[in-house]
Amino acid sequence: MNFSKIKLLALVLFCCGYKAPPPGKPDIEAPSITILNLKEKDTIRDTFKIILSVEDKSKIVWVKLLLNGKEFQIDTIPPYEFLLPPPHNKWEITFQALDRWENLGNSKVFEIFGIIKDTQTIDTIQKK
C-alpha cells in the first residue's frame, strides 16, 4: 500500500467521525419551553415546585433554571421540575433547554417576588 492510499484512507476515516444528522433534514429548531404553573410577577410564599413542559423533535439533554442570570438547577429527566425557595425580593428566572443536536431554547424572563415584610408594622404590633 503506497503513501497516497494511506492518506486517502485516513482522510475518509477522519471525515466520517462526526455526528450525522437523522435521515432527511436534521433538527435545527430549538426546544420550546412552557411553564405550567408559574406566571409573570407571581409572589412565592413557600418553597415552590415549578413544572415545565419541553417539546422538541429530538431528545432533550438537559433543562436549566437560571436565577438572576446564574445557573441554579439542572434537570435531565422529564417531567422537568425545579424546587424554588421563596425570594427575599425580586428574582428574574429563565429556563434553558438543550437538545441532542445542540439547539438551545430559552424561555422568556419571569420576574417573581417574595413576601415583603413591613418591619415597622411588626414592631408596632409587638409594642402593643
PDB file of C-alpha atoms in Angstrom:
ATOM      1  CA  MET A   1       0.000   0.000   0.000  1.00  0.00           C
ATOM      2  CA  ASN A   2       1.586   3.269  -1.013  1.00  0.00           C
ATOM      3  CA  PHE A   3       1.562   6.503   0.985  1.00  0.00           C
ATOM      4  CA  SER A   4      -1.206   8.222  -1.069  1.00  0.00           C
ATOM      5  CA  LYS A   5      -3.657   5.361  -0.383  1.00  0.00           C
ATOM      6  CA  ILE A   6      -2.907   5.567   3.349  1.00  0.00           C
ATOM      7  CA  LYS A   7      -3.573   9.335   3.294  1.00  0.00           C
ATOM      8  CA  LEU A   8      -6.839   8.767   1.438  1.00  0.00           C
ATOM      9  CA  LEU A   9      -7.925   6.086   3.914  1.00  0.00           C
ATOM     10  CA  ALA A  10      -7.020   8.330   6.870  1.00  0.00           C
ATOM     11  CA  LEU A  11      -8.956  11.233   5.318  1.00  0.00           C
ATOM     12  CA  VAL A  12     -12.052   9.054   4.817  1.00  0.00           C
ATOM     13  CA  LEU A  13     -11.914   7.779   8.406  1.00  0.00           C
ATOM     14  CA  PHE A  14     -11.359  11.295   9.766  1.00  0.00           C
ATOM     15  CA  CYS A  15     -14.283  12.779   7.816  1.00  0.00           C
ATOM     16  CA  CYS A  16     -16.709  10.011   8.793  1.00  0.00           C
ATOM     17  CA  GLY A  17     -16.181  10.544  12.527  1.00  0.00           C
ATOM     18  CA  TYR A  18     -18.800  13.281  13.021  1.00  0.00           C
ATOM     19  CA  LYS A  19     -22.331  13.291  14.410  1.00  0.00           C
ATOM     20  CA  ALA A  20     -24.522  12.552  11.417  1.00  0.00           C
ATOM     21  CA  PRO A  21     -27.994  14.061  11.280  1.00  0.00           C
ATOM     22  CA  PRO A  22     -31.005  11.739  11.163  1.00  0.00           C
ATOM     23  CA  PRO A  23     -32.270  10.691   7.728  1.00  0.00           C
ATOM     24  CA  GLY A  24     -33.758  13.635   5.940  1.00  0.00           C
ATOM     25  CA  LYS A  25     -33.457  17.125   7.365  1.00  0.00           C
ATOM     26  CA  PRO A  26     -31.522  17.470  10.662  1.00  0.00           C
ATOM     27  CA  ASP A  27     -33.221  19.062  13.653  1.00  0.00           C
ATOM     28  CA  ILE A  28     -32.305  22.750  13.594  1.00  0.00           C
ATOM     29  CA  GLU A  29     -35.153  24.076  15.734  1.00  0.00           C
ATOM     30  CA  ALA A  30     -34.618  24.960  19.389  1.00  0.00           C
ATOM     31  CA  PRO A  31     -36.753  23.249  22.041  1.00  0.00           C
ATOM     32  CA  SER A  32     -39.892  25.097  23.130  1.00  0.00           C
ATOM     33  CA  ILE A  33     -40.399  25.580  26.847  1.00  0.00           C
ATOM     34  CA  THR A  34     -43.791  26.005  28.520  1.00  0.00           C
ATOM     35  CA  ILE A  35     -44.014  26.853  32.214  1.00  0.00           C
ATOM     36  CA  LEU A  36     -47.133  25.107  33.503  1.00  0.00           C
ATOM     37  CA  ASN A  37     -47.663  26.561  36.978  1.00  0.00           C
ATOM     38  CA  LEU A  38     -45.946  29.957  37.191  1.00  0.00           C
ATOM     39  CA  LYS A  39     -46.948  33.335  35.815  1.00  0.00           C
ATOM     40  CA  GLU A  40     -45.120  36.608  35.389  1.00  0.00           C
ATOM     41  CA  LYS A  41     -44.914  38.631  38.635  1.00  0.00           C
ATOM     42  CA  ASP A  42     -46.181  35.812  40.879  1.00  0.00           C
ATOM     43  CA  THR A  43     -45.497  36.053  44.610  1.00  0.00           C
ATOM     44  CA  ILE A  44     -43.869  32.968  46.108  1.00  0.00           C
ATOM     45  CA  ARG A  45     -44.533  32.478  49.836  1.00  0.00           C
ATOM     46  CA  ASP A  46     -43.043  28.999  50.457  1.00  0.00           C
ATOM     47  CA  THR A  47     -40.784  26.583  48.612  1.00  0.00           C
ATOM     48  CA  PHE A  48     -42.437  26.186  45.231  1.00  0.00           C
ATOM     49  CA  LYS A  49     -42.220  23.378  42.663  1.00  0.00           C
ATOM     50  CA  ILE A  50     -42.074  24.694  39.099  1.00  0.00           C
ATOM     51  CA  ILE A  51     -43.179  22.206  36.425  1.00  0.00           C
ATOM     52  CA  LEU A  52     -42.154  22.601  32.781  1.00  0.00           C
ATOM     53  CA  SER A  53     -43.183  21.051  29.509  1.00  0.00           C
ATOM     54  CA  VAL A  54     -40.365  20.929  26.945  1.00  0.00           C
ATOM     55  CA  GLU A  55     -41.171  19.977  23.353  1.00  0.00           C
ATOM     56  CA  ASP A  56     -38.668  19.116  20.623  1.00  0.00           C
ATOM     57  CA  LYS A  57     -38.295  16.717  17.689  1.00  0.00           C
ATOM     58  CA  SER A  58     -35.187  15.167  19.217  1.00  0.00           C
ATOM     59  CA  LYS A  59     -34.147  14.106  22.713  1.00  0.00           C
ATOM     60  CA  ILE A  60     -33.682  16.765  25.405  1.00  0.00           C
ATOM     61  CA  VAL A  61     -30.251  16.586  27.052  1.00  0.00           C
ATOM     62  CA  TRP A  62     -30.927  18.964  29.967  1.00  0.00           C
ATOM     63  CA  VAL A  63     -33.115  21.797  31.192  1.00  0.00           C
ATOM     64  CA  LYS A  64     -31.619  24.566  33.354  1.00  0.00           C
ATOM     65  CA  LEU A  65     -33.133  27.064  35.743  1.00  0.00           C
ATOM     66  CA  LEU A  66     -31.247  30.370  35.686  1.00  0.00           C
ATOM     67  CA  LEU A  67     -31.768  32.627  38.669  1.00  0.00           C
ATOM     68  CA  ASN A  68     -30.811  36.278  38.061  1.00  0.00           C
ATOM     69  CA  GLY A  69     -28.717  35.112  35.091  1.00  0.00           C
ATOM     70  CA  LYS A  70     -26.774  32.455  37.034  1.00  0.00           C
ATOM     71  CA  GLU A  71     -27.222  28.684  36.830  1.00  0.00           C
ATOM     72  CA  PHE A  72     -29.307  27.465  39.784  1.00  0.00           C
ATOM     73  CA  GLN A  73     -30.530  23.922  38.991  1.00  0.00           C
ATOM     74  CA  ILE A  74     -30.408  21.353  36.162  1.00  0.00           C
ATOM     75  CA  ASP A  75     -32.887  18.572  35.424  1.00  0.00           C
ATOM     76  CA  THR A  76     -32.336  15.803  32.876  1.00  0.00           C
ATOM     77  CA  ILE A  77     -35.412  13.609  33.364  1.00  0.00           C
ATOM     78  CA  PRO A  78     -38.955  14.537  32.331  1.00  0.00           C
ATOM     79  CA  PRO A  79     -41.207  15.825  33.762  1.00  0.00           C
ATOM     80  CA  TYR A  80     -38.839  18.713  34.361  1.00  0.00           C
ATOM     81  CA  GLU A  81     -39.374  20.027  37.891  1.00  0.00           C
ATOM     82  CA  PHE A  82     -37.485  22.598  39.933  1.00  0.00           C
ATOM     83  CA  LEU A  83     -37.810  23.467  43.625  1.00  0.00           C
ATOM     84  CA  LEU A  84     -37.519  27.180  44.194  1.00  0.00           C
ATOM     85  CA  PRO A  85     -37.200  28.738  47.664  1.00  0.00           C
ATOM     86  CA  PRO A  86     -39.164  31.933  48.301  1.00  0.00           C
ATOM     87  CA  PRO A  87     -37.219  35.004  47.205  1.00  0.00           C
ATOM     88  CA  HIS A  88     -36.250  37.739  49.640  1.00  0.00           C
ATOM     89  CA  ASN A  89     -37.006  40.343  47.000  1.00  0.00           C
ATOM     90  CA  LYS A  90     -37.462  40.318  43.201  1.00  0.00           C
ATOM     91  CA  TRP A  91     -35.859  37.471  41.218  1.00  0.00           C
ATOM     92  CA  GLU A  92     -35.575  37.081  37.476  1.00  0.00           C
ATOM     93  CA  ILE A  93     -35.817  33.470  36.372  1.00  0.00           C
ATOM     94  CA  THR A  94     -35.230  31.958  32.940  1.00  0.00           C
ATOM     95  CA  PHE A  95     -35.252  28.388  31.668  1.00  0.00           C
ATOM     96  CA  GLN A  96     -32.970  26.908  29.013  1.00  0.00           C
ATOM     97  CA  ALA A  97     -33.268  23.552  27.244  1.00  0.00           C
ATOM     98  CA  LEU A  98     -30.643  21.818  25.107  1.00  0.00           C
ATOM     99  CA  ASP A  99     -31.476  19.049  22.644  1.00  0.00           C
ATOM    100  CA  ARG A 100     -29.094  16.375  21.343  1.00  0.00           C
ATOM    101  CA  TRP A 101     -28.322  18.443  18.227  1.00  0.00           C
ATOM    102  CA  GLU A 102     -27.107  21.265  20.494  1.00  0.00           C
ATOM    103  CA  ASN A 103     -30.034  23.578  19.769  1.00  0.00           C
ATOM    104  CA  LEU A 104     -30.600  25.842  22.779  1.00  0.00           C
ATOM    105  CA  GLY A 105     -34.103  27.043  23.606  1.00  0.00           C
ATOM    106  CA  ASN A 106     -34.847  29.827  26.107  1.00  0.00           C
ATOM    107  CA  SER A 107     -37.997  30.829  27.906  1.00  0.00           C
ATOM    108  CA  LYS A 108     -38.835  34.450  28.437  1.00  0.00           C
ATOM    109  CA  VAL A 109     -37.551  36.115  31.600  1.00  0.00           C
ATOM    110  CA  PHE A 110     -40.009  35.906  34.503  1.00  0.00           C
ATOM    111  CA  GLU A 111     -39.969  38.280  37.456  1.00  0.00           C
ATOM    112  CA  ILE A 112     -41.187  36.725  40.688  1.00  0.00           C
ATOM    113  CA  PHE A 113     -41.462  38.243  44.125  1.00  0.00           C
ATOM    114  CA  GLY A 114     -41.242  37.128  47.738  1.00  0.00           C
ATOM    115  CA  ILE A 115     -43.219  38.407  50.684  1.00  0.00           C
ATOM    116  CA  ILE A 116     -42.222  41.941  51.555  1.00  0.00           C
ATOM    117  CA  LYS A 117     -42.196  42.234  55.314  1.00  0.00           C
ATOM    118  CA  ASP A 118     -43.078  45.600  56.746  1.00  0.00           C
ATOM    119  CA  THR A 119     -40.805  45.742  59.802  1.00  0.00           C
ATOM    120  CA  GLN A 120     -42.345  48.975  61.084  1.00  0.00           C
ATOM    121  CA  THR A 121     -45.819  47.370  61.244  1.00  0.00           C
ATOM    122  CA  ILE A 122     -44.421  44.281  63.005  1.00  0.00           C
ATOM    123  CA  ASP A 123     -42.628  46.459  65.588  1.00  0.00           C
ATOM    124  CA  THR A 124     -45.810  48.455  66.200  1.00  0.00           C
ATOM    125  CA  ILE A 125     -47.890  45.281  66.749  1.00  0.00           C
ATOM    126  CA  GLN A 126     -45.299  43.826  69.135  1.00  0.00           C
ATOM    127  CA  LYS A 127     -45.182  47.006  71.279  1.00  0.00           C
ATOM    128  CA  LYS A 128     -48.973  46.997  71.801  1.00  0.00           C
TER     129      LYS A 128
END
